[in-house]
Short mmCIF file of C-alpha atoms and ligand atoms in Angstrom, two decimals:
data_model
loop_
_atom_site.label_atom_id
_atom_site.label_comp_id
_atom_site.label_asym_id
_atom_site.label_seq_id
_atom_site.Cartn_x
_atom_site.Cartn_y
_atom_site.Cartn_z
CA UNK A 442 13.20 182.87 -37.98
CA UNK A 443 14.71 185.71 -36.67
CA UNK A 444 13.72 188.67 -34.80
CA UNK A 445 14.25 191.29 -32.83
CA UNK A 446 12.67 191.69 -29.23
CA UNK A 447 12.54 193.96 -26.49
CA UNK A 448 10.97 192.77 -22.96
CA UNK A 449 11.28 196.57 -20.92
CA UNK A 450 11.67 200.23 -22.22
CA UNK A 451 14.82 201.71 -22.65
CA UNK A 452 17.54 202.39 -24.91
CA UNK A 453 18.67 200.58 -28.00
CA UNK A 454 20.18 197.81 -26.04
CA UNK A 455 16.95 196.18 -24.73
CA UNK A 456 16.68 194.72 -28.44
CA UNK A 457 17.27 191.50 -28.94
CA UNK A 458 18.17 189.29 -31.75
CA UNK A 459 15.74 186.09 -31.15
CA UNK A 460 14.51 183.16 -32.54
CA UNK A 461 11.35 182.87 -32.37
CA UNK A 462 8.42 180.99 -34.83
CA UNK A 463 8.03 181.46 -38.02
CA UNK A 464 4.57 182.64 -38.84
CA UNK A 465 1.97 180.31 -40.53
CA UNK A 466 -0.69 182.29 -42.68
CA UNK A 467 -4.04 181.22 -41.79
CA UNK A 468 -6.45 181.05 -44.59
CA UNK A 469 -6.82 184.73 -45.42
CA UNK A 470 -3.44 185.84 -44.62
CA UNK A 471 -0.24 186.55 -46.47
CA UNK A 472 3.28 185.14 -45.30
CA UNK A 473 5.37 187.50 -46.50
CA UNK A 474 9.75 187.34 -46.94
CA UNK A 475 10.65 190.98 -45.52
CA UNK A 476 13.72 192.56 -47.65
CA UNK A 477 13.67 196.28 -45.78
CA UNK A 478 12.04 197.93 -42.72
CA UNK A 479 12.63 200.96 -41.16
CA UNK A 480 12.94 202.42 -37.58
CA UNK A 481 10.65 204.73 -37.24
CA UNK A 482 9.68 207.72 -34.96
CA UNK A 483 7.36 204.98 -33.82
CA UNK A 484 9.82 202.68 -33.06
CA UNK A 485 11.39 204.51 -31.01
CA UNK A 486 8.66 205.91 -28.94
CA UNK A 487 7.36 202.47 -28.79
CA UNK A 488 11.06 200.88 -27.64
CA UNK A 489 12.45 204.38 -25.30
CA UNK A 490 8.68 205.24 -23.98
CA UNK A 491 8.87 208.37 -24.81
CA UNK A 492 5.89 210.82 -25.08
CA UNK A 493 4.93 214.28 -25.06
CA UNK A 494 4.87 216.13 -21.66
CA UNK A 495 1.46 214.76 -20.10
CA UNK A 496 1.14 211.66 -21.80
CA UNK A 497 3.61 208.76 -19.93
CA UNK A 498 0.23 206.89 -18.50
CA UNK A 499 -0.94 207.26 -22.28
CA UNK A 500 1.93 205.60 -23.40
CA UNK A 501 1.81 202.79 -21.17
CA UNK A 502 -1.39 202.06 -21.64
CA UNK A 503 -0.49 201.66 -25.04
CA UNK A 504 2.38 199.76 -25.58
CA UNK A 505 1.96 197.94 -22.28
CA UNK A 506 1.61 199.07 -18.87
CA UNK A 507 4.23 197.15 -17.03
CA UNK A 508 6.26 196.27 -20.59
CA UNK A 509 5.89 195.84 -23.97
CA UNK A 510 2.95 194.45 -25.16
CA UNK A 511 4.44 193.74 -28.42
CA UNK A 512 7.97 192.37 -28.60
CA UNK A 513 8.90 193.21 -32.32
CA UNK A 514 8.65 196.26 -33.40
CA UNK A 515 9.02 197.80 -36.98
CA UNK A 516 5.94 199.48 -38.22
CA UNK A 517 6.68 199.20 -41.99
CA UNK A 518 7.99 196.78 -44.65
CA UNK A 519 8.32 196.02 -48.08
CA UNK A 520 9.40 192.51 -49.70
CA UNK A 521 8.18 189.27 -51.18
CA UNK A 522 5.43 186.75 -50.57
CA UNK A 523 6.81 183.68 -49.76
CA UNK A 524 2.65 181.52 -49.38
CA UNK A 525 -0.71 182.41 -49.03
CA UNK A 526 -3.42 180.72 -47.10
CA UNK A 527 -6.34 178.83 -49.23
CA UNK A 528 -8.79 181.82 -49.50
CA UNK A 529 -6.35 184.51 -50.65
CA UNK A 530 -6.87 185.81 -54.03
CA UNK A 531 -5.28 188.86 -54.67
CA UNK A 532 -1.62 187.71 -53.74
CA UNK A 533 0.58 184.94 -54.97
CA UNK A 534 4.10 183.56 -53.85
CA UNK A 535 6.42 186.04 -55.94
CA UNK A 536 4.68 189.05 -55.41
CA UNK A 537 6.41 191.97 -54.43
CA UNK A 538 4.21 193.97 -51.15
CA UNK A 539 4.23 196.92 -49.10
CA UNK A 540 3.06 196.34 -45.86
CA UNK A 541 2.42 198.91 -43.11
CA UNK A 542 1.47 196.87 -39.57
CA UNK A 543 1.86 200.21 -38.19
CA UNK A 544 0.59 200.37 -34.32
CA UNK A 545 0.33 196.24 -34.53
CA UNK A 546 4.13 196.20 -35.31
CA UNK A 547 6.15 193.28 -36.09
CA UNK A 548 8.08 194.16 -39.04
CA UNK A 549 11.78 193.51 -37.82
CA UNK A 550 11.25 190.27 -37.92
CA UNK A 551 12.35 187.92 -41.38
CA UNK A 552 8.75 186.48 -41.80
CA UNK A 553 5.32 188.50 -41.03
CA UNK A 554 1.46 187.37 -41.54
CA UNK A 555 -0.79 190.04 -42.77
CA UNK A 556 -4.00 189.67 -43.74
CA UNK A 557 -5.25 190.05 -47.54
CA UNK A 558 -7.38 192.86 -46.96
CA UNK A 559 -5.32 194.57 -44.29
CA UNK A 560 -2.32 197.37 -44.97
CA UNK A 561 -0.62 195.57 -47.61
CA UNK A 562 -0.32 196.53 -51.13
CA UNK A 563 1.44 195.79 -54.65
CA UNK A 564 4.92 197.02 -54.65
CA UNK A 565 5.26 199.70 -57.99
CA UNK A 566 8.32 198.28 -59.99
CA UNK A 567 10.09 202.12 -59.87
CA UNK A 568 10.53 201.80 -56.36
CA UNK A 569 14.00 199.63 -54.57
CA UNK A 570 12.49 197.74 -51.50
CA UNK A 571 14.38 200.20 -49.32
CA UNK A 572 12.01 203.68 -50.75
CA UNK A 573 9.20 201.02 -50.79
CA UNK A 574 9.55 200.25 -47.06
CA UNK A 575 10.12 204.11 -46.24
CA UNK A 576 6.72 205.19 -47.71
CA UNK A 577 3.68 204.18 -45.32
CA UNK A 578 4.82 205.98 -41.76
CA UNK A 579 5.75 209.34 -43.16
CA UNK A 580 3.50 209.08 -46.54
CA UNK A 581 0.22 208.21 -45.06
CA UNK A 582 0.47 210.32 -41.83
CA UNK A 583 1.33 213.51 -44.24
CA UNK A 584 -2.20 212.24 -46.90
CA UNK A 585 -4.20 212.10 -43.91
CA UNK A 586 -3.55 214.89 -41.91
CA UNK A 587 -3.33 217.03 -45.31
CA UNK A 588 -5.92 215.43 -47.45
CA UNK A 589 -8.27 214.07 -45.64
CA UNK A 590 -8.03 216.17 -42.25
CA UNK A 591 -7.07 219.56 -43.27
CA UNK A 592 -8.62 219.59 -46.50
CA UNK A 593 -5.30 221.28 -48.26
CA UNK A 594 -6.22 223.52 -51.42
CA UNK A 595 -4.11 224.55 -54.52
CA UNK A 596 -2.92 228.57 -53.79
CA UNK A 597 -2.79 228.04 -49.73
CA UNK A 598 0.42 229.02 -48.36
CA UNK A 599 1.20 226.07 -45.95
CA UNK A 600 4.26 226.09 -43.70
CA UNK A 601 6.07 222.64 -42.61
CA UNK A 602 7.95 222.74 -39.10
CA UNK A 603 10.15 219.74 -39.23
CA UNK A 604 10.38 219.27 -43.23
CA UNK A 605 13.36 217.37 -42.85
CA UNK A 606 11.58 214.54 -41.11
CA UNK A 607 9.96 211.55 -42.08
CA UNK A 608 6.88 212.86 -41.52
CA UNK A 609 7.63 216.41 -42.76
CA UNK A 610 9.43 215.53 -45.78
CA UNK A 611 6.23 213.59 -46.71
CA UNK A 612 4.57 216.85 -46.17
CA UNK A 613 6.17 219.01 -48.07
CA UNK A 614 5.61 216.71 -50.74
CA UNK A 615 1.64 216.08 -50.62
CA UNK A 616 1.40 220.18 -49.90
CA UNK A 617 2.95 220.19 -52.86
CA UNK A 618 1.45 217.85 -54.88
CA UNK A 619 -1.92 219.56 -53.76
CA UNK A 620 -0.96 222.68 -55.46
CA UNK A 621 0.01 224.75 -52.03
CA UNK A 622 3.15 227.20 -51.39
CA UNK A 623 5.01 225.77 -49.28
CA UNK A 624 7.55 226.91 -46.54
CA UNK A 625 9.42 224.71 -45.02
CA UNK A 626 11.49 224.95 -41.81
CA UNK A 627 14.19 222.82 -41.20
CA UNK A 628 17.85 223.28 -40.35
CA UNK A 629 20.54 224.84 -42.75
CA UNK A 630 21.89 221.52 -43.21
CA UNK A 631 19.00 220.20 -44.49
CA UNK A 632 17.73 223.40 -46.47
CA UNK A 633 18.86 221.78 -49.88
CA UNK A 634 16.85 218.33 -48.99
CA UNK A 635 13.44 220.03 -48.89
CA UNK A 636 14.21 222.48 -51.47
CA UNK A 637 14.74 219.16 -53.82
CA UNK A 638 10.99 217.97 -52.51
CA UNK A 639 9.64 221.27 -53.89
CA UNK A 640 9.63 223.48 -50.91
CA UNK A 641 9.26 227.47 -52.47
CA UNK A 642 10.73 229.06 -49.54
CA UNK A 643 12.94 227.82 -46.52
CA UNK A 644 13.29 229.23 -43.03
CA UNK A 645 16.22 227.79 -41.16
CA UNK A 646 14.40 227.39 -37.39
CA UNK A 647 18.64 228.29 -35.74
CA UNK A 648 18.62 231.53 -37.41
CA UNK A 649 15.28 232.64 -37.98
CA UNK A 650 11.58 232.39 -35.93
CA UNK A 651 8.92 231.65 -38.48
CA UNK A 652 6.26 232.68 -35.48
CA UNK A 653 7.82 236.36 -35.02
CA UNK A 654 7.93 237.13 -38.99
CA UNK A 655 5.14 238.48 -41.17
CA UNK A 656 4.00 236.09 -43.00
CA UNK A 657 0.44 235.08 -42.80
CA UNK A 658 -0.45 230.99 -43.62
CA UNK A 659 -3.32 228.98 -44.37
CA UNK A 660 -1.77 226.16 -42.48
CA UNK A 661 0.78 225.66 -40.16
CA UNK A 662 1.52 221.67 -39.89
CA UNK A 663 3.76 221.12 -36.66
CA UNK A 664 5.51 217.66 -36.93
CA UNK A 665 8.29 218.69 -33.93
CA UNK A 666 5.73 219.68 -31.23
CA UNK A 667 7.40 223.44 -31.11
CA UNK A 668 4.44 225.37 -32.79
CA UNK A 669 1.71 225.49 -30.06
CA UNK A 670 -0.58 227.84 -31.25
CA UNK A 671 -0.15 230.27 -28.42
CA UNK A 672 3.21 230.44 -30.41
CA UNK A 673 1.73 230.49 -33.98
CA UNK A 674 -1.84 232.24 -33.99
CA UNK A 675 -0.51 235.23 -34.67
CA UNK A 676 0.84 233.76 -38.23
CA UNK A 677 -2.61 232.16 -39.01
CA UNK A 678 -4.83 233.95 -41.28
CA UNK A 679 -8.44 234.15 -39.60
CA UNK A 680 -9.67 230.42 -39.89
CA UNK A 681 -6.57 228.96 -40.54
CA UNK A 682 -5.44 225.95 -39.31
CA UNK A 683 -2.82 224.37 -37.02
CA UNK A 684 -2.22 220.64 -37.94
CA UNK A 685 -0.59 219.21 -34.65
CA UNK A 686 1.08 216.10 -36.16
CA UNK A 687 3.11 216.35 -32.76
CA UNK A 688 2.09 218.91 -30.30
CA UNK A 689 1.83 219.80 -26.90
CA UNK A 690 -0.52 217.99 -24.50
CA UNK A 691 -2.66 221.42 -23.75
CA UNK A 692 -2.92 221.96 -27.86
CA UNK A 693 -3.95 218.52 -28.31
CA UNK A 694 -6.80 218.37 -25.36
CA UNK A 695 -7.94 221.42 -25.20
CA UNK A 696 -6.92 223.38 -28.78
CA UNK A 697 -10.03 223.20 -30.65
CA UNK A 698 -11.93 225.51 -27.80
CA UNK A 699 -8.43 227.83 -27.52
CA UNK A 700 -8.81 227.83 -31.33
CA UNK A 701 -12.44 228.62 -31.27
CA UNK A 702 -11.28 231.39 -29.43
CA UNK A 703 -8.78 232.54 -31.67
CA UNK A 704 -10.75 232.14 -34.60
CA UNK A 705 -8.39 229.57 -35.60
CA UNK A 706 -9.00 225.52 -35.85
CA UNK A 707 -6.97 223.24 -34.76
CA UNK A 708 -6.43 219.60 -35.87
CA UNK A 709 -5.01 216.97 -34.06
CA UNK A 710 -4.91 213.46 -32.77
CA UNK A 711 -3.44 209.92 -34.46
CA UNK A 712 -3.44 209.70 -38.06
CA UNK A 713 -5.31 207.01 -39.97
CA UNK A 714 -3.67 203.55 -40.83
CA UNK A 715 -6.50 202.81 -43.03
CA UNK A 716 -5.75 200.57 -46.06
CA UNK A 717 -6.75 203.34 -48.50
CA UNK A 718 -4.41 205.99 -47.52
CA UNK A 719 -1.57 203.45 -48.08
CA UNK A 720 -2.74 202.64 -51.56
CA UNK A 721 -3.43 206.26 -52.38
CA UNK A 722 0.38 207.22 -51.11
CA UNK A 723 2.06 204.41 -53.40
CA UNK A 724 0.12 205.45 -56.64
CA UNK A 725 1.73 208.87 -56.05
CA UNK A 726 5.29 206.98 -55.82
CA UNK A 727 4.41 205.01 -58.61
CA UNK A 728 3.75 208.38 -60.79
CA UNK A 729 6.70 209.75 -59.57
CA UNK A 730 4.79 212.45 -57.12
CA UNK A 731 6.06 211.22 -53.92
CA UNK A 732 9.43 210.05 -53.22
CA UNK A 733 10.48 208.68 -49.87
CA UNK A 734 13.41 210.04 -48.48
CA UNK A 735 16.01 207.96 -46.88
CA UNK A 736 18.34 209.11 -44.72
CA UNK A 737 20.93 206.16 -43.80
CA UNK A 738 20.26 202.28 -44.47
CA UNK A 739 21.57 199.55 -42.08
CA UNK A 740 21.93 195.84 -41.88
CA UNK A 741 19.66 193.75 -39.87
CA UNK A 742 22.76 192.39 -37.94
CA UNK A 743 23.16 195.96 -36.51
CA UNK A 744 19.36 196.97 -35.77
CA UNK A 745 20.75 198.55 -32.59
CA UNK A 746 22.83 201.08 -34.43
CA UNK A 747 20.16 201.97 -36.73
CA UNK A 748 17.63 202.66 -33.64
CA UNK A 749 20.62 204.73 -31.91
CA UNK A 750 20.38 206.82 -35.15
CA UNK A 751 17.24 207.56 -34.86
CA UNK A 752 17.39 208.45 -31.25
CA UNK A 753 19.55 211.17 -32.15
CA UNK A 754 16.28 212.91 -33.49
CA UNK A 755 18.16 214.66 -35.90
CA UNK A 756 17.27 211.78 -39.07
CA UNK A 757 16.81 212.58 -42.58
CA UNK A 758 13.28 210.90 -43.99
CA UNK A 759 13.28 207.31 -42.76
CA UNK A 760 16.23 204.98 -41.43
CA UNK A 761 16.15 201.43 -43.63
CA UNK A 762 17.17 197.97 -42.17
CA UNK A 763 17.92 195.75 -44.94
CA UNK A 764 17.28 192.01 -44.73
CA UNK A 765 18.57 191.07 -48.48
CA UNK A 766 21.16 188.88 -48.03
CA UNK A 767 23.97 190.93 -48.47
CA UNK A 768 22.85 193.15 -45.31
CA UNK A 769 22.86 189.81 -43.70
CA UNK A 770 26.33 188.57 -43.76
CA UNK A 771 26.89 188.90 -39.95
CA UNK A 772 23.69 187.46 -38.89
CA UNK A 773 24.59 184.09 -36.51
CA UNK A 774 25.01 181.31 -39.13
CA UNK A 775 21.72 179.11 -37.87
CA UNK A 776 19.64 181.76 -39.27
CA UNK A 777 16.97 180.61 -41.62
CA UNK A 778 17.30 183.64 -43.78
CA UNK A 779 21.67 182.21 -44.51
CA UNK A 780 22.27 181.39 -48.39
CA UNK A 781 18.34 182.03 -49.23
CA UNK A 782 17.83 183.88 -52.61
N1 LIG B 496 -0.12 212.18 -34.88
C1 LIG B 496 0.23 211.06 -35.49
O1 LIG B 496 -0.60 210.21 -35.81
C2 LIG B 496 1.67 210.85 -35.83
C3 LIG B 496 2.01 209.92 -36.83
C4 LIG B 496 3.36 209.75 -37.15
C5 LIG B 496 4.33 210.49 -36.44
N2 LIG B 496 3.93 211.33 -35.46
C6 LIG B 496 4.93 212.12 -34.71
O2 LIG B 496 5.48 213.06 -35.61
C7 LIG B 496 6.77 213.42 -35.16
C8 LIG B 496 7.72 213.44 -36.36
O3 LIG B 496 7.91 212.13 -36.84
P1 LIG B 496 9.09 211.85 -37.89
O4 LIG B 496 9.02 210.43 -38.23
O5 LIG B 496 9.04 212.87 -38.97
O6 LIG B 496 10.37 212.17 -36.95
P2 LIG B 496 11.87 212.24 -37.36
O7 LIG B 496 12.05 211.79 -38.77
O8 LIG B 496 12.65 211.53 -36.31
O9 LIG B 496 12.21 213.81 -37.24
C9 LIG B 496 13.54 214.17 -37.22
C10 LIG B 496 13.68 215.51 -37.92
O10 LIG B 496 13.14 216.56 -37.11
C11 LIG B 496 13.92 217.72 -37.35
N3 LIG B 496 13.86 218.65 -36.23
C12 LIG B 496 14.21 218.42 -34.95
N4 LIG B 496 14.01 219.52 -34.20
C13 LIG B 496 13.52 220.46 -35.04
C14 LIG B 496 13.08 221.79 -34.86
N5 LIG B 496 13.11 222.39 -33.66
N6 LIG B 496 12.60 222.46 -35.93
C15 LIG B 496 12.54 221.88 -37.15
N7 LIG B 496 12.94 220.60 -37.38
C16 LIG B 496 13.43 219.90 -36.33
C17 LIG B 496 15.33 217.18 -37.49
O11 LIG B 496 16.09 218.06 -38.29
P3 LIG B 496 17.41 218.78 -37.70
O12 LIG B 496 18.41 217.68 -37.50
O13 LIG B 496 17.79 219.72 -38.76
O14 LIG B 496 17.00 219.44 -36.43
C18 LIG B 496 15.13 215.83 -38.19
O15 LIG B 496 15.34 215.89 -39.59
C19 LIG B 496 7.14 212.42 -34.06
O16 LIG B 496 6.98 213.05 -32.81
C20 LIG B 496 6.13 211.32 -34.22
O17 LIG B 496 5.88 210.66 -33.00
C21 LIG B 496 2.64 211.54 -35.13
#
């Protein structure tokens, strides 16, 4: 099958379109037929190495101190199961998945094992493959840090800094959903976007500073890493809280004793990948709550393009790769994937 790899950091050019095996689902895996993927923020941290100030020896250890530990990236995926091993159950060839590898990568690839129980889920019929493979990065980073981590309530006025985002339109849409107020603070461009996700008011970070105004919030949720809360105490009500989806080093080591301080809390670190979040995110697309957001789509022949969009770090929602067959007309004639249905 095909893939893409990358063997050293750097910009969209170290990818490159491979052959490598296809996968073989051991007995309580899934092989699954991947129709759309995205590159996302992780992607691109993952491929470029870049972190927040402070955390480059993070970073490496991560992904791999010398190079990358994983050659294909793509954290999400939706498409169709194409065999199961002997002991899967819940999955049979013909079923349409969502799968979110997340930090294991591996989704811009044709073919990718995952196991039964792990990230994958039924596909709801309302959704095209390409919202389906938008929803886990954004969806289930905004449920955790919302739901589960910052324990959202219905009447809290909670402002979004980056709404535009694939994180932060997920955001605004969950705060929503939870019965908050939400302000959102994006650019003018994009001011009619997160009004249409149910944003109530919208501050336009070029012309106006959010931090310097009078308004008081429950929550501030920072997915840009421009809201330290030296920066944003002062619009916290007493006990508030500063979600630092991205942040500064400083906020993320030592905020909760600064916030302590402050009389503020702070709430940081990785969001969960955990199966249940996924699920929990897809039965709000499949009522209609949550609707991924998708900014440009782009065929798997030109995966390079698609990450040099993203690199601009002014994206919409998520950037889809499509692997149906008519994104695939360019891809080198040998490929596996040529003439299949
Ligand atoms: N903690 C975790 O576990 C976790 C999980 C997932 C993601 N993240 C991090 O969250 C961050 C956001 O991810 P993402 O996928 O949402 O990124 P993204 O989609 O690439 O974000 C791009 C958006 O940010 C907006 N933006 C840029 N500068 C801005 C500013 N100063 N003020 C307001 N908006 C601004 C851009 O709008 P304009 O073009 O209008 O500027 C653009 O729409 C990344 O740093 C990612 O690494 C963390």
């Amino acid at each position: 099958m095909f893939a893409y790899t990358y063997s050293r950091y750097g910009a969209p050019e170290v990818l490159e379109l491979t052959q490598v095996p296809k996968p073989t689902p051991k007995p309580s895996e899934v092989l699954v037929k991947i129709h759309a993927t995205t590159v996302s923020a992780g992607d691109w941290r993952a491929r470029s190495l870049t972190m927040p100030n402070g955390m480059a020896l993070m970073g490496r250890l991560f992904f791999g101190i010398t190079g990358p530990r994983k050659p294909i990236l793509g954290t999400e995926f939706s498409g169709v199961v194409e065999a199961v091993g002997a002991e899967v159950t819940a999955y049979a060839p013909g079923d349409a998945v969502i799968g979110f590898p997340g930090a294991s990568f591996g989704a811009h690839a044709e073919y990718i094992v995952m196991p039964e129980g792990g990230k994958l889920v039924p596909m709801p019929e309302n959704l095209s493959f390409a919202e389906a493979a938008s929803l886990p990065f954004g969806g289930t980073t905004a449920f955790d840090f919302l739901v589960n981590r910052a324990g959202i309530k219905a009447g809290e006025a909670v402002l979004i800094n980056g709404a535009s985002g694939a994180v932060g339109s997920a955001c605004v849409q969950i705060a929503k959903h939870l019965g908050a107020h939400v302000t959102a603070v994006c650019s003018g461009k994009n001011a009619d976007l997160v009004r249409s996700l149910g944003a109530d008011e919208v501050i336009d970070y070029k012309q106006r500073d959010f931090a310097a105004e009078a308004t008081l919030f429950d929550a501030v949720v920072d997915t840009v890493a421009t809201a330290p809360l030296k920066r944003v105490r002062h619009v916290l009500r007493p006990r508030g809280r500063l979600v630092i989806i991205a942040g500064s080093t400083t906020d993320l080591l030592f905020g909760a004793v600064k916030a302590l301080f402050y009389r503020r809390k702070t709430i940081g670190g990785v969001a969960s990948e955990a199966r249940d979040i996924l699920q929990a995110v897809v039965d709000l697309a499949a009522e209609g709550q949550f609707q991924p957001v998708i900014d440009r789509c782009y065929g798997f022949d030109v995966m390079r393009a698609a990450h040099a969009h993203v690199d601009t770090g002014r994206k919409k929602g998520a950037v889809v790769v499509s692997l149906l067959p008519e994104a695939l007309a360019n891809v080198p004639k040998d490929s596996p994937q040529q003439g299949a249905a």
